[in-house]
XYZ file of C-alpha atoms in Angstrom:
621
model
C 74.094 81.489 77.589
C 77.679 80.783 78.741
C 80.162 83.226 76.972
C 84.198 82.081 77.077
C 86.769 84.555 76.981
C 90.118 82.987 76.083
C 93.758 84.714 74.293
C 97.135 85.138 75.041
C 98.204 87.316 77.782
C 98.333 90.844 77.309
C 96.052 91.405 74.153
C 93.328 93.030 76.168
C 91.164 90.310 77.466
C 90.839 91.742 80.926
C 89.803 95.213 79.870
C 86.926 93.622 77.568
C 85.506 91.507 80.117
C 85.325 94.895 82.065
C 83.756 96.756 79.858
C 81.061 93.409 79.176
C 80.148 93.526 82.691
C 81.607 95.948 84.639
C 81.855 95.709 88.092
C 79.947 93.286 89.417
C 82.161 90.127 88.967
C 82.704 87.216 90.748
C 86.025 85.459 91.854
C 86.177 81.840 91.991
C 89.029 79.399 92.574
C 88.885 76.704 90.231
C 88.882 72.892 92.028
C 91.868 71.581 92.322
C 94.003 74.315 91.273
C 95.449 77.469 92.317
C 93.894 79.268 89.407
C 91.364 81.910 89.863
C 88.012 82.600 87.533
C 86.347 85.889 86.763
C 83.146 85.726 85.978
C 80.302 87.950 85.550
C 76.735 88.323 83.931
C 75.474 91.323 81.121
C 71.960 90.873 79.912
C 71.072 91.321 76.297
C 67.580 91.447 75.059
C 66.748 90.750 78.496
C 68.000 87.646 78.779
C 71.172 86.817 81.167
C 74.684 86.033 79.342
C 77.691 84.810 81.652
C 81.012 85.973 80.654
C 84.296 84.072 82.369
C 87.370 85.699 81.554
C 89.547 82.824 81.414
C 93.700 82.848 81.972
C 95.928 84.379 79.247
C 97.438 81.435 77.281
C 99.388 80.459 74.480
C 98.986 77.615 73.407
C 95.829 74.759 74.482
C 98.263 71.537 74.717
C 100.695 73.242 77.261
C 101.531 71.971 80.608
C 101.133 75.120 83.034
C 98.301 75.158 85.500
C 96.839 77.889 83.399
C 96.441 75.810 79.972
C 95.461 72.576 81.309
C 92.381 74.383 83.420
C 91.459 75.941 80.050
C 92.372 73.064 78.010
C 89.810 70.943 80.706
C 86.891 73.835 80.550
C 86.981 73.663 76.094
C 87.032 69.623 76.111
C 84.290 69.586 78.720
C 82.057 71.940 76.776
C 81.844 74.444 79.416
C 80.896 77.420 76.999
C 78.074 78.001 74.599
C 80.474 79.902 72.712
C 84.278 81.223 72.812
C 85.195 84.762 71.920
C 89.023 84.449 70.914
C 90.772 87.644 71.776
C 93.313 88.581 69.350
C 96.621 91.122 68.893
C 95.652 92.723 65.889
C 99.004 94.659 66.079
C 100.835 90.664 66.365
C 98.212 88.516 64.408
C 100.825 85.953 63.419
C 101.290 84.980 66.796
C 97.893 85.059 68.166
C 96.461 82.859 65.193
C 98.568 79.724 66.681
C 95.773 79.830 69.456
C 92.793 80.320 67.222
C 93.898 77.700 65.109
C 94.109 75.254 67.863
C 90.293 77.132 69.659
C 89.049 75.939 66.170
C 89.939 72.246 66.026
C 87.579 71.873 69.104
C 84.740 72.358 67.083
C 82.754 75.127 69.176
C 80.834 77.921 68.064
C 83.609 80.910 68.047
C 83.715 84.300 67.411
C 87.501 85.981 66.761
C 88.062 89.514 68.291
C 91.183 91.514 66.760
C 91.494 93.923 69.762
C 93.794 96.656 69.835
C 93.040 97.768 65.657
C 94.098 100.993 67.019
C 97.926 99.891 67.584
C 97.748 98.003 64.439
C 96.300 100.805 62.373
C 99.491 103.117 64.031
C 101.778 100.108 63.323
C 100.622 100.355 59.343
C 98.826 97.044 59.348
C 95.805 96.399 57.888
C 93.409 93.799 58.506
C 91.066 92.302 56.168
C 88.867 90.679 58.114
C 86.168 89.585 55.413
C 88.551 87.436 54.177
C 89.786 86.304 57.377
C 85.985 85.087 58.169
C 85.940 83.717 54.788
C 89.381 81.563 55.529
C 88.497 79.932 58.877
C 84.461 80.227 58.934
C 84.263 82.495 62.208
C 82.733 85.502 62.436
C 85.397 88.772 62.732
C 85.154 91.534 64.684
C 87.923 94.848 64.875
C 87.840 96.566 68.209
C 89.904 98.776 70.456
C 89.104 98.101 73.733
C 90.954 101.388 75.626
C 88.538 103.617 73.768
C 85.664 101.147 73.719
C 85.573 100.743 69.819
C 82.966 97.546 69.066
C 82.819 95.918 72.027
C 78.885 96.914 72.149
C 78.865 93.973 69.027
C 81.088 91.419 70.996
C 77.334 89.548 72.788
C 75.289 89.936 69.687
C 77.276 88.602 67.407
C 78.662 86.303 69.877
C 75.256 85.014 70.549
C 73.656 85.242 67.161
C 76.274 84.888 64.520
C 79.368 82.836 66.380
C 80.240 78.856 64.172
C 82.052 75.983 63.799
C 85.176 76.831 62.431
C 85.864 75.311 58.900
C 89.317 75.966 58.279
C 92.284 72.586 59.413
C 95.692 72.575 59.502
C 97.263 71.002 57.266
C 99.337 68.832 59.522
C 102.488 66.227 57.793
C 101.033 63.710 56.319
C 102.070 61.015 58.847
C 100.493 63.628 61.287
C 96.913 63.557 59.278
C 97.647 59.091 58.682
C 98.008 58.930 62.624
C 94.819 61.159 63.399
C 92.548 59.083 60.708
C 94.149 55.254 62.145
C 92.845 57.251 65.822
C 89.906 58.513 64.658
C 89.056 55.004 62.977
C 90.223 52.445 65.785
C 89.407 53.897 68.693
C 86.182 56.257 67.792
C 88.096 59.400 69.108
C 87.436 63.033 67.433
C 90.296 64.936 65.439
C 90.865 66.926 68.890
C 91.128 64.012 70.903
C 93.656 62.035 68.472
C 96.021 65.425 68.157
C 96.125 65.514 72.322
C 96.593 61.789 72.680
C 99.845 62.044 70.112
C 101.208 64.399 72.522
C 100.337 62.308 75.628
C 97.397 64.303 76.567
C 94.136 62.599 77.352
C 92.411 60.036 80.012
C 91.490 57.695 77.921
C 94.262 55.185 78.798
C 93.354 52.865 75.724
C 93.428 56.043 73.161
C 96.852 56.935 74.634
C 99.067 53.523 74.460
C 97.485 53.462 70.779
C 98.405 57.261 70.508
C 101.776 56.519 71.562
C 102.994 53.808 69.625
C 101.912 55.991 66.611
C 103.985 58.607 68.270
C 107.294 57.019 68.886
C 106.878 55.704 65.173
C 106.354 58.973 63.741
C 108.904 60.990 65.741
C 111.777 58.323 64.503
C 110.983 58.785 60.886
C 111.088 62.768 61.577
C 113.651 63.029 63.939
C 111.977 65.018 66.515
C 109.224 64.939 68.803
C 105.256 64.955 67.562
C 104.573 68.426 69.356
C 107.210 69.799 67.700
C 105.740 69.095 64.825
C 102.484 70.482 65.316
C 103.625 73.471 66.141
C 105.441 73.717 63.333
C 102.357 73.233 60.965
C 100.267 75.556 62.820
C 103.300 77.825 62.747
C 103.325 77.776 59.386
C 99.673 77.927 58.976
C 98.984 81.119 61.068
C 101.548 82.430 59.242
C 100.056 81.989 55.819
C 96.690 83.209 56.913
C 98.249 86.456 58.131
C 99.699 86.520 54.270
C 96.605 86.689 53.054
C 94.449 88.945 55.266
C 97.277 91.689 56.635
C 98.191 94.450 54.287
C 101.408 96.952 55.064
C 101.797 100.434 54.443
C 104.999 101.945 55.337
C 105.481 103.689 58.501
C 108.456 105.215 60.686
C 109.638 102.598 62.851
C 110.222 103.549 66.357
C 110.907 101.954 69.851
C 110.308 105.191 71.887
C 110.893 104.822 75.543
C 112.138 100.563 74.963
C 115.419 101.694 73.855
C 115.604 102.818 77.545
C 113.901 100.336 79.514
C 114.691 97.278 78.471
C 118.675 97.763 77.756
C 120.569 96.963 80.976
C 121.373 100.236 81.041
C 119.215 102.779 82.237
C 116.746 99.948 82.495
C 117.660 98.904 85.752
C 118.637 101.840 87.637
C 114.855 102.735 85.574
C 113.495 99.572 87.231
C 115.019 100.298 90.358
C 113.340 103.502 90.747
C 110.435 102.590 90.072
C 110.003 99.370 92.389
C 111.296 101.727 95.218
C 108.575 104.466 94.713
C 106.190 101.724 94.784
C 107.190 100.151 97.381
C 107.849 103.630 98.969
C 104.231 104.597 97.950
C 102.667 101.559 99.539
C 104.499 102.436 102.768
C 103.583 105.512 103.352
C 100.184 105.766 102.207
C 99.902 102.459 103.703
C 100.871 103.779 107.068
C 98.939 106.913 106.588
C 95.999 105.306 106.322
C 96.623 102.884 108.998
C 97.462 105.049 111.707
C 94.384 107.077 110.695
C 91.873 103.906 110.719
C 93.990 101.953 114.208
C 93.628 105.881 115.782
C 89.828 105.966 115.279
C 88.957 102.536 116.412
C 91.173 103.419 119.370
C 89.130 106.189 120.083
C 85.981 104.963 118.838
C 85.674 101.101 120.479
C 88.749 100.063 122.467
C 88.651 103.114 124.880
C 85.029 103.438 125.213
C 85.302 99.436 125.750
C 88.315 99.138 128.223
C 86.362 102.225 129.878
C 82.376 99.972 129.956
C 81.713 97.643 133.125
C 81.604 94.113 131.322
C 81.418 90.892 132.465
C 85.473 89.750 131.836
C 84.471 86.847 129.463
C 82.492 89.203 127.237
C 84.435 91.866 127.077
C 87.850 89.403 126.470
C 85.249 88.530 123.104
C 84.565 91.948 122.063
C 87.949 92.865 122.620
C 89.290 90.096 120.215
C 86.726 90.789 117.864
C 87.311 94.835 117.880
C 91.380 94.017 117.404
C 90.842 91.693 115.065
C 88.944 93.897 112.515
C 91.117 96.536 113.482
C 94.168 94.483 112.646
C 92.868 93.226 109.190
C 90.968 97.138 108.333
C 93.965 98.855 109.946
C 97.049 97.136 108.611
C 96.368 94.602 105.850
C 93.626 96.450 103.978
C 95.463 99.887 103.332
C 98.430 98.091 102.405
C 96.519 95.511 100.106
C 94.350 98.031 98.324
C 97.214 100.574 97.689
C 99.645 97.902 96.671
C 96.814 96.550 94.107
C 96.106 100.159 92.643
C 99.788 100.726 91.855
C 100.213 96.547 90.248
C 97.463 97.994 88.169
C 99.010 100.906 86.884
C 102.349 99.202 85.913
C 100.423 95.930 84.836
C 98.132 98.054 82.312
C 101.068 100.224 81.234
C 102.503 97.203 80.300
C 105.865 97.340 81.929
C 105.402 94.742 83.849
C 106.544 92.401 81.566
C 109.829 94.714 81.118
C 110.544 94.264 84.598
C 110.670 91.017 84.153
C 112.898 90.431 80.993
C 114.851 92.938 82.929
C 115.773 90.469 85.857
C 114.693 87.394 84.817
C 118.467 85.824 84.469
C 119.236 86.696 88.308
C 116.246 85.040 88.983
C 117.211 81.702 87.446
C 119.765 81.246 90.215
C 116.678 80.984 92.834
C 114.673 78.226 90.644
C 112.311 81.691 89.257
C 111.285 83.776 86.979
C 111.421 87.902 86.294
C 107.714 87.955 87.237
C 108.758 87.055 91.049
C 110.614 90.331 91.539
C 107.235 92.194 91.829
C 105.736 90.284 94.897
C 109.436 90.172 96.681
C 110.004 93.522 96.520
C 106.310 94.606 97.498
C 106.383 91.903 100.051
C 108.236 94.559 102.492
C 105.269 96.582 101.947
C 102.882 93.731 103.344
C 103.353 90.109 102.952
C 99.873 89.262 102.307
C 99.070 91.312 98.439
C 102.494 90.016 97.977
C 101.408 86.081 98.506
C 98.090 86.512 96.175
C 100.570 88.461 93.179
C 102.588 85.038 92.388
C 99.488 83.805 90.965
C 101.408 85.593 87.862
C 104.248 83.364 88.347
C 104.415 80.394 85.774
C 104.188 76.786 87.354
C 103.504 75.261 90.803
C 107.244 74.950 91.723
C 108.000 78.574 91.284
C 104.663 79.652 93.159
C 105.530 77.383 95.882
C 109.744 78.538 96.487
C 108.295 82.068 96.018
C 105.620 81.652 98.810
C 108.526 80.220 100.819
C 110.676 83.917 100.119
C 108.048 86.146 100.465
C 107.011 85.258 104.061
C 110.715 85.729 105.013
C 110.776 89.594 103.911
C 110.335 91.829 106.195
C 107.372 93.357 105.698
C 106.067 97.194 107.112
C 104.974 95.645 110.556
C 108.203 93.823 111.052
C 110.121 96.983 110.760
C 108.309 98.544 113.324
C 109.686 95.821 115.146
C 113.423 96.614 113.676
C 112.814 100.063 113.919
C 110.823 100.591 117.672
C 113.472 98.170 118.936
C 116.453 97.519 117.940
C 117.364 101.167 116.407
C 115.344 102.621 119.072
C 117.340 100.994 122.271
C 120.239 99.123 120.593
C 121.166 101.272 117.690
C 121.083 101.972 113.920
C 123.898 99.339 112.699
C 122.541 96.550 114.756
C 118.712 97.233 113.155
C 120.364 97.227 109.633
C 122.288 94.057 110.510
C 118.999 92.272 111.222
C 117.850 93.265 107.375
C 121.162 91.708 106.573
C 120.763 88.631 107.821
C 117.499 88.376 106.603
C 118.451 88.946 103.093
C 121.450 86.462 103.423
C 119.146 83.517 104.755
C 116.677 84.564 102.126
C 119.606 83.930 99.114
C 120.265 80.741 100.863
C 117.007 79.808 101.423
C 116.188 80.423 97.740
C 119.041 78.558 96.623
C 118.527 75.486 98.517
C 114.893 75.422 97.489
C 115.228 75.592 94.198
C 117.761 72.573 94.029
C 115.359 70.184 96.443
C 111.571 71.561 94.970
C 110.406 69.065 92.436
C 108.384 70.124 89.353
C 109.022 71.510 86.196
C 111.014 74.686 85.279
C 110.026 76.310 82.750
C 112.094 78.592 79.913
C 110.210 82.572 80.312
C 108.302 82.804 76.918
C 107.504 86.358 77.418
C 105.348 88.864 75.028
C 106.525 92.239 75.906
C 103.095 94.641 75.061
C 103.246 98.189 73.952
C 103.355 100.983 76.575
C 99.923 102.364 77.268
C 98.029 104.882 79.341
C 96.368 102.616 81.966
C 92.066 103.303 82.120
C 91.442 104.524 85.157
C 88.292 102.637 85.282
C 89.828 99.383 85.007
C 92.854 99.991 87.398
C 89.883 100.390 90.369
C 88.013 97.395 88.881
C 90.888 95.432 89.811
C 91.859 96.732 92.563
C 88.636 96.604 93.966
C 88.273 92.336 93.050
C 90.912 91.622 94.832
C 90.412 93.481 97.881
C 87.313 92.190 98.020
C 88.589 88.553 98.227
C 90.626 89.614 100.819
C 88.004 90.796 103.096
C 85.938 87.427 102.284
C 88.633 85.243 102.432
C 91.588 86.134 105.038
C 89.075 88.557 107.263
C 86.906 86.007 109.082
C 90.011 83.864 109.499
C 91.478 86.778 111.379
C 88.598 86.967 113.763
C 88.481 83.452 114.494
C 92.400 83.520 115.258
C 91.843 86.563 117.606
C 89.323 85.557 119.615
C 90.879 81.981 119.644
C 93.891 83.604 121.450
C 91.771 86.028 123.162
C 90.102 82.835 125.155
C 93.527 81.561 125.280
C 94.932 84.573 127.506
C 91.339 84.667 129.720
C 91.265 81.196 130.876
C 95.038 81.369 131.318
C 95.936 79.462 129.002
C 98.794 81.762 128.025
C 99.921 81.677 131.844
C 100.400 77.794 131.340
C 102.303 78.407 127.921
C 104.879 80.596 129.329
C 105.854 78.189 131.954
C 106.085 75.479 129.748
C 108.203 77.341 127.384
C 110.296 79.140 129.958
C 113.245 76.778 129.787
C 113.664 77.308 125.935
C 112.798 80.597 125.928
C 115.590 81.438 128.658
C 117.921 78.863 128.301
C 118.277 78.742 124.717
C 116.991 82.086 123.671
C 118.038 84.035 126.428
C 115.150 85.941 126.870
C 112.454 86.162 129.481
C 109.444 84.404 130.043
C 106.819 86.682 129.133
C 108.658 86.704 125.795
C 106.901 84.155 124.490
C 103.566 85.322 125.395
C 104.654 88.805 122.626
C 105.863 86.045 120.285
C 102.312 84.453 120.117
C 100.244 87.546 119.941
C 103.039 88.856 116.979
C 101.328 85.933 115.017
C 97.929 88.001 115.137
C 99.494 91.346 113.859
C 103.403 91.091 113.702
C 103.996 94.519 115.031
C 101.597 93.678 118.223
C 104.381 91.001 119.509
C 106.562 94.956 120.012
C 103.130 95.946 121.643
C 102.370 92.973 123.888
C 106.305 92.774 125.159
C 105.852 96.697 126.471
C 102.673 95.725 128.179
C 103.834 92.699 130.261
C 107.118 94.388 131.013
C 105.435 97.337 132.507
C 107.039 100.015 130.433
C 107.750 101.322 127.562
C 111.438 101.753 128.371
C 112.308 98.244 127.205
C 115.891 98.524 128.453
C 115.008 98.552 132.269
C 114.162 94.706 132.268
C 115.741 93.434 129.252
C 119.426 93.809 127.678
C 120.100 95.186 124.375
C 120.913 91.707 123.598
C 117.799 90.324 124.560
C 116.225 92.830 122.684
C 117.865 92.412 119.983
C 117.331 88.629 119.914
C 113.690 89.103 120.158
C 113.351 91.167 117.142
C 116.103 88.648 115.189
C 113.272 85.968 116.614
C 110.293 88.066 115.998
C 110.594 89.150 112.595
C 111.901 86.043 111.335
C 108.817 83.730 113.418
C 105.650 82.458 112.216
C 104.158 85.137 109.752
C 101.146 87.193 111.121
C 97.698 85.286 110.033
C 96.866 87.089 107.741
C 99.724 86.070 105.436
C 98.962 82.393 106.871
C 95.443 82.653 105.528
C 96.157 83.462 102.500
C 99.065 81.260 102.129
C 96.307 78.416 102.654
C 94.526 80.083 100.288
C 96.437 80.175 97.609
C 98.472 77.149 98.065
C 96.790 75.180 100.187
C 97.190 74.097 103.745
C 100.349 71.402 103.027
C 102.435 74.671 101.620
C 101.323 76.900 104.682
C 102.125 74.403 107.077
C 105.462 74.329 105.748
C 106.317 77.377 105.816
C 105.004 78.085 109.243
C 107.324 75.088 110.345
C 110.303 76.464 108.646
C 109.888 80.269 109.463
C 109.552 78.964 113.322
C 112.942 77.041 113.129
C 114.619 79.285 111.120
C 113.628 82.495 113.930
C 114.120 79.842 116.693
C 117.347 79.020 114.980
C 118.945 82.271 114.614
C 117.710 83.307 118.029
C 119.928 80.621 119.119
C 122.536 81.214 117.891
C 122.938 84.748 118.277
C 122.344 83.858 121.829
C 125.056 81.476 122.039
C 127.480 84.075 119.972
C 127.070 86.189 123.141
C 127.573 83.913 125.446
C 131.268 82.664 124.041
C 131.689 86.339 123.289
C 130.966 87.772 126.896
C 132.785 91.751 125.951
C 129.216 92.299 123.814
């Protein structure tokens, strides 16, 4: 039996779906989209039920990746049966989706989640005369103290129907559906989609459309509009009927502080910098501890062993490679997705958001791309797989673009065991300037020349909870997971790719082809480019590599504080690591990482060059 969990974002889907099958869960990426699938199996009565947590949605006839994926999965009949998660607390606004779940004619059972909130709120739900109303079974639960959801499979398997209430839609509405209906052998579903263009059926639609045009000129305004109007106005009266009031004190507690400009954002601000702060350093805790012991562990005892060259240039790409993803992505990944938790299932994530969400109209975004560019100087690669929160395609795709410019932990060891080390603390903090500058400029230009839709933020701003412990490792543990299956083995490959590269001197060849550019338009010396390529593997190795081919580790014997500055400029602003290239690929696919690659090359390549140049008409630097 195939179990469907749909609702709106935020009403507790996630932390059902948890408790239904807790752990063990698979993550799938849904064909042809950048939208990922939970899934997992609980077994009642002994016999196997699949759960899928799909998206949070609004509405089934929208046009974000999100609603046409679960729009797709209903028509096709994916699901034995759908179990509709509803706000109990906002019932009005959650109906508009049950209403729609019901037109599909599927076997559905309505959860009001969250009766606990409601109950404090002084609603009351009476939900034998909700079932009565629209024909579905009813259930209350309370999902952060695990109230019903035992009942959620049995009554999902044994008791879930066919709705049997319909909206009553305008009367042209209802004329247009039955002409459908009658002409071209279409269901009531069907005929409602193709009047608002949706549909493959390429006769159904140019009937549908005609209709359309007809019926928006005698209304004066278009045919979705009006549906959602009716089903406004139906959800509406059902929550007459079935909510009852009792008077409470109303309060807004700690929102009269968050989401007011003031203290909100110097509120926001603090937090996003102990976050960010907290990723860091527990981050680089953790990595210095895990890089340390395979130091000690492998590499030494490896350099130390009498290998044939070939083998142990293998082994040696292989050790670095796992070192690389264990030792810098992985703390960094799984710390960052603990803390996104936390402030997800508090719920003020979604008051970060409203928070900055007009500054973030200027870039072609929304508020919900703050969270991955500020975390993104933590590590570029949790920050890449957290716009999946971010609305439509063209916002995902200008954020990946922004995110792989921020300097992320292992570039500033680059800044830091550079620039401020041998040139000095102004000229390191310049470098972040110039980053954020091209970053503003960047963002602006792409969000004038990206095609696609932008979207207005229609966003539900939850209650403040105490996050469940339980679930905040659940997630974090999912999507560290996919990291290790996913951008890991691409790592490996990539090392030992270059690892052949440098032992059949490969690399040699490289740096004399490259030598003019790298010297006469860069400035720098040959066996720069050589640290630039192996800063693609782990960004912070291209510092590494450049102290082992210049034979020291005081950089300023062979190179200038120009040049050294010019290779960080270069270096942090270059091709990000491949880590963040895998999943870039992953998540947007390989067009999108190609880009970027391209543009982060000529954009380091470009400021490189003309820093150099600077120098060169300005000979006193």
């Amino acid at each position: 039996m195939k179990i469907g969990l749909i609702g709106n974002p935020n009403v507790g889907k996630s932390l059902i779906f948890s408790h239904l099958t807790g752990i063990g869960v698979e993550v799938s990426n849904y064909p042809g989209t950048t939208v990922d699938i939970l899934s997992g199996t609980a077994c009642v009565k002994r016999l196997p039920v699949e759960i899928t947590d799909l998206p949070g949605i609004y509405s089934l006839d929208g046009v974000t990746d999100e609603e046409r994926l679960v729009r797709d999965m209903v028509l096709a009949g994916t699901f034995d049966v759908l179990v509709v998660v509803l706000d109990a607390a906002h019932l009005e606004r959650n109906l508009y989706l049950l209403l729609q779940v019901l037109e599909h004619q599927v076997p559905v059972l309505a959860v009001l989640n969250m009766a606990d909130e409601a109950e404090k709120n002084g609603l009351l739900i009476d939900t034998e005369v909700l079932s009565r109303l629209i024909g579905v079974p009813v259930l209350l639960t309370a999902a952060t103290i695990g109230k019903n959801i035992a009942e959620i499979i049995p009554l999902a398997s044994e008791h879930a129907a066919v709705g049997t209430y319909h909206v009553p839609y305008d009367r042209h509405i209802e004329a247009a559906v039955r002409t459908l209906m009658r002409v071209s052998g279409a269901s009531r579903v069907s005929s409602l989609l193709a009047l608002q263009g949706i549909g493959t059926d390429a006769s159904l639609l140019e009937s549908a459309k005609t209709i359309a045009e007809e019926i928006e000129e005698e209304h004066r305004m278009p045919v979705p509009v009006i549906l959602a109007g009716n089903r406004h106005h139906a959800a509406a009266e059902i929550r007459h009927q079935v909510v009852l009031h009792k008077s409470v004190k109303e309060m807004r507690g700690l929102d009269n502080w968050l989401l007011s400009p003031f203290p909100g954002i110097p509120i926001m601000i603090g937090i996003l910098l102990s976050m960010l702060l907290a990723v860091f350093f527990i981050g680089s805790y953790c990595e210095e501890l895990i890089v340390s012991a395979f130091d000690t562990w492998l590499i030494i005892p490896l350099q130390a062993a009498s290998l044939d060259p070939l083998i142990y240039e293998l082994l040696f790409s292989f050790i670095i490679a796992i070192q690389a993803g264990l030792g810098i992505a992985f703390p960094f990944v799984f710390t960052f997705y603990l803390l996104m938790s936390v402030v997800e299932d508090t719920g003020y994530m979604s008051r970060i958001a409203f928070l900055v969400d007009r500054v973030m109209h200027r870039f072609g975004l929304h508020g919900q791309a703050i969270i991955p560019m500020v975390l993104g100087l933590g590590c570029n690669v949790p920050a890449i797989m957290a716009i999946r929160q971010i609305g439509t395609k063209r916002e995902r795709h200008i954020a990946a673009f922004l995110i792989t410019m921020v300097p992320c932990s292992a570039r500033t060891v680059i800044i830091a065991g550079i620039v401020a080390v041998f040139v000095g603390l102004y000229a390191a903090l310049s470098i972040y300037l110039i980053i954020f500058v091209l970053i503003l400029l960047s963002g602006l230009v792409l969000s004038k020349v990206t095609s696609g839709t932008q979207l207005g933020m229609v966003l539900e701003v939850p209650p403040l909870r105490i996050p469940s412990p339980a679930m905040v490792l659940t997630r974090a543990w999912i999507h560290i997971r996919e990291f290790l299956v996913i951008a890991m083995p691409l790592l490996i490959v990539s090392s030992i790719f270059l690892g052949l590269l440098g032992f059949y001197g490969i690399l040699d060849i490289i740096e004399a082809v490259t030598a003019p550019f790298m010297t006469g338009v860069l400035g720098l010396p040959p066996f720069a480019s050589t640290a630039l390529l192996f800063g693609i593997l782990r960004k912070e190795m291209a510092f590494e590599t450049l102290v082992v081919l210049a034979g020291t580790a005081t950089l300023t014997d062979v190179m200038t504080k120009v040049q050294l500055y010019i290779f960080a400029l270069v270096s942090t602003l270059f091709i990000p690591c491949i880590s963040t290239i895998a999943v870039l690929y992953r998540e947007q696919g390989l067009k999108t990482a190609l880009q970027i690659s391209f543009y982060t090359v000529l954009l380091g390549f470009t400021a490189g060059a003309l820093v150099h140049w600077f120098t060169l008409m300005s000979p006193g630097l």
